[in-house]
Tab-separated table of C-alpha atoms in Angstrom:
chain	number	residue	atom	x	y	z
V	559	MET	CA	-0.022	0.317	-0.073
V	560	GLN	CA	2.803	2.726	0.958
V	561	LEU	CA	4.436	1.686	-2.562
V	562	HIS	CA	1.477	2.436	-3.920
V	563	LEU	CA	0.917	5.961	-2.406
V	564	LYS	CA	4.499	6.523	-3.286
V	565	CYS	CA	3.653	6.151	-7.034
V	566	ILE	CA	0.527	8.186	-6.766
V	567	LEU	CA	2.743	11.174	-5.529
V	568	ILE	CA	5.671	10.500	-8.197
V	569	ALA	CA	3.079	10.332	-10.710
V	570	SER	CA	0.907	13.363	-9.139
V	571	LEU	CA	4.458	15.515	-9.074
V	572	TYR	CA	5.353	14.458	-12.747
V	573	ILE	CA	2.121	15.986	-13.866
V	574	ALA	CA	2.128	18.915	-11.964
V	575	GLY	CA	5.740	19.253	-13.151
V	576	CYS	CA	4.561	18.983	-17.175
V	577	HIS	CA	1.631	21.355	-16.515
V	578	GLN	CA	3.673	23.879	-15.447
V	579	ASN	CA	6.212	23.448	-18.350
V	580	ASN	CA	3.082	23.631	-20.685
V	581	SER	CA	1.886	26.856	-18.789
V	582	ASN	CA	5.676	28.597	-19.470
V	583	THR	CA	5.462	27.528	-22.924
V	584	ASN	CA	1.855	29.137	-23.204
V	585	SER	CA	3.159	31.953	-21.739
V	586	SER	CA	6.160	32.184	-24.255
V	587	ALA	CA	3.728	31.777	-26.923
V	588	ALA	CA	1.573	34.723	-25.797
V	589	ALA	CA	5.248	36.683	-25.235
V	590	GLY	CA	6.091	35.898	-29.311
V	591	THR	CA	2.886	37.050	-30.102
V	592	ASN	CA	3.062	40.177	-28.499
V	593	THR	CA	6.698	40.511	-30.117
V	594	ALA	CA	5.183	39.942	-33.064
V	595	ALA	CA	2.525	42.703	-32.816
V	596	THR	CA	5.185	44.762	-31.845
V	597	THR	CA	7.341	43.753	-34.800
V	598	GLU	CA	4.641	44.579	-36.999
V	599	THR	CA	4.372	48.240	-35.766
V	600	ALA	CA	7.758	48.411	-36.505
V	601	GLY	CA	7.934	47.668	-40.072
V	602	GLU	CA	6.908	43.613	-40.358
V	603	THR	CA	3.621	43.038	-41.958
V	604	SER	CA	1.674	39.855	-43.214
V	605	ASN	CA	4.005	39.895	-46.076
V	606	GLY	CA	7.341	40.037	-43.876
V	607	ILE	CA	9.593	43.350	-43.380
V	608	ALA	CA	7.876	46.580	-44.795
V	609	PHE	CA	9.288	48.030	-47.856
V	610	LYS	CA	10.847	51.404	-47.159
V	611	LYS	CA	11.281	53.968	-49.821
V	612	GLN	CA	15.137	55.566	-49.379
V	613	GLY	CA	15.477	56.699	-53.225
V	614	ALA	CA	14.711	55.937	-56.590
V	615	LEU	CA	16.617	54.001	-59.597
V	616	ALA	CA	16.720	54.297	-63.628
V	617	PHE	CA	17.998	51.627	-65.430
V	618	VAL	CA	19.764	53.289	-68.817
V	619	SER	CA	20.326	51.386	-72.091
V	620	LYS	CA	24.171	50.411	-72.778
V	621	SER	CA	23.696	53.336	-75.608
V	622	GLY	CA	22.553	55.657	-73.032
V	623	ALA	CA	19.472	56.687	-75.351
V	624	ASP	CA	16.722	55.190	-73.195
V	625	THR	CA	15.448	54.623	-69.878
V	626	LEU	CA	14.523	51.031	-69.496
V	627	ARG	CA	12.744	50.814	-66.412
V	628	LYS	CA	12.758	53.053	-62.879
V	629	ILE	CA	11.698	51.650	-59.218
V	630	ASP	CA	11.489	52.826	-55.941
V	631	ILE	CA	14.902	51.366	-53.984
V	632	GLN	CA	15.596	51.046	-50.478
V	633	LEU	CA	18.979	51.328	-49.119
V	634	ALA	CA	21.501	48.753	-47.524
V	635	GLN	CA	24.261	50.699	-46.730
V	636	THR	CA	25.657	49.419	-43.404
V	637	ASP	CA	27.172	45.854	-42.450
V	638	GLU	CA	23.773	45.147	-40.807
V	639	GLN	CA	21.807	46.204	-43.441
V	640	ARG	CA	23.690	44.160	-45.996
V	641	ALA	CA	23.501	41.285	-43.855
V	642	ASP	CA	19.768	41.195	-43.876
V	643	GLY	CA	19.055	42.097	-47.150
V	644	LEU	CA	15.518	41.117	-48.392
V	645	MET	CA	15.579	38.420	-45.906
V	646	TYR	CA	12.118	37.390	-44.539
V	647	ARG	CA	10.216	39.551	-47.090
V	648	LYS	CA	7.224	37.744	-48.526
V	649	SER	CA	6.730	39.661	-51.268
V	650	MET	CA	8.276	42.676	-53.530
V	651	THR	CA	6.455	44.458	-56.480
V	652	ASP	CA	8.249	45.127	-59.665
V	653	ASP	CA	8.382	48.635	-58.769
V	654	GLN	CA	10.673	47.715	-56.007
V	655	GLY	CA	14.349	46.739	-55.256
V	656	MET	CA	17.021	46.779	-52.616
V	657	LEU	CA	20.262	48.413	-53.402
V	658	PHE	CA	23.458	47.439	-51.806
V	659	ILE	CA	25.936	50.044	-51.719
V	660	PHE	CA	29.771	48.551	-50.496
V	661	PRO	CA	32.921	51.209	-49.705
V	662	ASP	CA	34.785	49.206	-52.445
V	663	MET	CA	34.843	47.237	-55.559
V	664	GLU	CA	35.367	43.351	-54.725
V	665	GLU	CA	33.783	40.414	-56.252
V	666	ARG	CA	30.760	39.680	-54.564
V	667	ALA	CA	28.812	36.836	-53.647
V	668	PHE	CA	25.493	36.614	-52.183
V	669	TRP	CA	22.921	33.636	-51.205
V	670	MET	CA	19.383	33.252	-50.289
V	671	LYS	CA	19.065	32.271	-47.085
V	672	ASN	CA	16.054	33.100	-45.459
V	673	THR	CA	15.046	35.021	-48.706
V	674	TYR	CA	11.789	33.866	-49.283
V	675	ILE	CA	10.863	35.248	-53.062
V	676	SER	CA	13.007	34.770	-56.292
V	677	LEU	CA	15.235	37.350	-56.707
V	678	ASP	CA	17.513	38.574	-59.820
V	679	ILE	CA	20.807	39.636	-58.555
V	680	ILE	CA	22.629	42.371	-60.241
V	681	TYR	CA	26.046	43.267	-59.570
V	682	ILE	CA	27.053	46.924	-60.770
V	683	ASP	CA	30.640	48.373	-60.846
V	684	ASP	CA	31.670	51.877	-59.624
V	685	LYS	CA	30.838	53.231	-62.929
V	686	LEU	CA	27.292	52.229	-62.325
V	687	GLU	CA	27.440	49.933	-65.418
V	688	ILE	CA	25.993	46.305	-65.113
V	689	VAL	CA	28.884	43.816	-64.980
V	690	SER	CA	27.175	40.744	-64.013
V	691	ILE	CA	23.330	39.121	-63.644
V	692	GLN	CA	22.265	36.433	-61.610
V	693	LYS	CA	18.794	35.521	-62.600
V	694	TYR	CA	15.715	33.604	-60.594
V	695	ALA	CA	18.127	33.019	-57.604
V	696	THR	CA	16.074	30.213	-55.605
V	697	PRO	CA	14.678	31.015	-52.379
V	698	LEU	CA	15.681	29.773	-48.990
V	699	SER	CA	18.991	28.411	-50.950
V	700	GLU	CA	22.424	28.736	-49.490
V	701	GLU	CA	24.267	28.430	-52.656
V	702	SER	CA	27.067	31.153	-53.518
V	703	LEU	CA	25.971	33.828	-56.303
V	704	PRO	CA	29.043	35.010	-57.245
V	705	SER	CA	29.695	38.049	-59.488
V	706	PHE	CA	32.659	36.830	-61.358
V	707	LYS	CA	33.670	40.281	-61.756
V	708	LYS	CA	34.247	43.412	-59.174
V	709	ALA	CA	31.221	45.271	-58.113
V	710	LYS	CA	30.542	48.017	-55.864
V	711	TYR	CA	27.154	47.757	-55.616
V	712	VAL	CA	24.234	45.226	-55.394
V	713	LEU	CA	20.794	45.587	-56.771
V	714	GLU	CA	18.181	42.873	-55.957
V	715	VAL	CA	14.535	42.717	-58.034
V	716	ASN	CA	12.131	40.225	-58.235
V	717	GLY	CA	13.124	37.176	-60.121
V	718	GLY	CA	12.677	37.289	-63.784
V	719	PHE	CA	12.988	41.130	-63.639
V	720	CYS	CA	15.720	41.293	-65.823
V	721	ASP	CA	13.864	39.125	-68.643
V	722	LYS	CA	10.921	40.738	-68.187
V	723	TYR	CA	12.417	44.359	-68.682
V	724	HIS	CA	15.416	43.754	-71.111
V	725	ILE	CA	17.982	44.607	-68.289
V	726	LYS	CA	21.504	43.066	-69.544
V	727	TYR	CA	25.422	43.103	-69.473
V	728	GLY	CA	26.109	46.953	-69.849
V	729	ASP	CA	23.720	48.839	-69.085
V	730	LYS	CA	23.950	51.434	-66.364
V	731	ILE	CA	21.677	52.418	-63.745
V	732	THR	CA	21.396	56.105	-61.753
V	733	TYR	CA	19.875	56.504	-58.541
V	734	GLN	CA	19.377	59.170	-56.137
């Protein structure tokens, strides 16, 4: 009988402990929900991080005679902004892009980790000329997508953008 009571006592303590852990988990989930709500007001939407227009960019044909397309851009100028890039975005329109500005000319390589939308990654030199394009980058891939040439700027736009608007090597950009 005494052994039976010990088993009941141990089982009761175990169940009480499990219930307490579930309460803590639920509290964490609720706290996470509150954090998400707070984050949403700080620039996150149901489609991921909100686009923040910080400038305008135009694609100019190699000859310089035609403006091929104009878009709004968000800038990535600091190490932290460049590291975050378009990660966690769920969508972007064809008139939006992110321009990464680096302090020097180097061969660059980007990846798609935590990036949910397919992108065209456009590498641009210090003369604002397109030197390389990685088209239709696969979402969430950790594959390195190199520039193969030195670039000072990198522009990310929706996958298929370059084909749709006839953007190619040798074309230039202007931005403000």
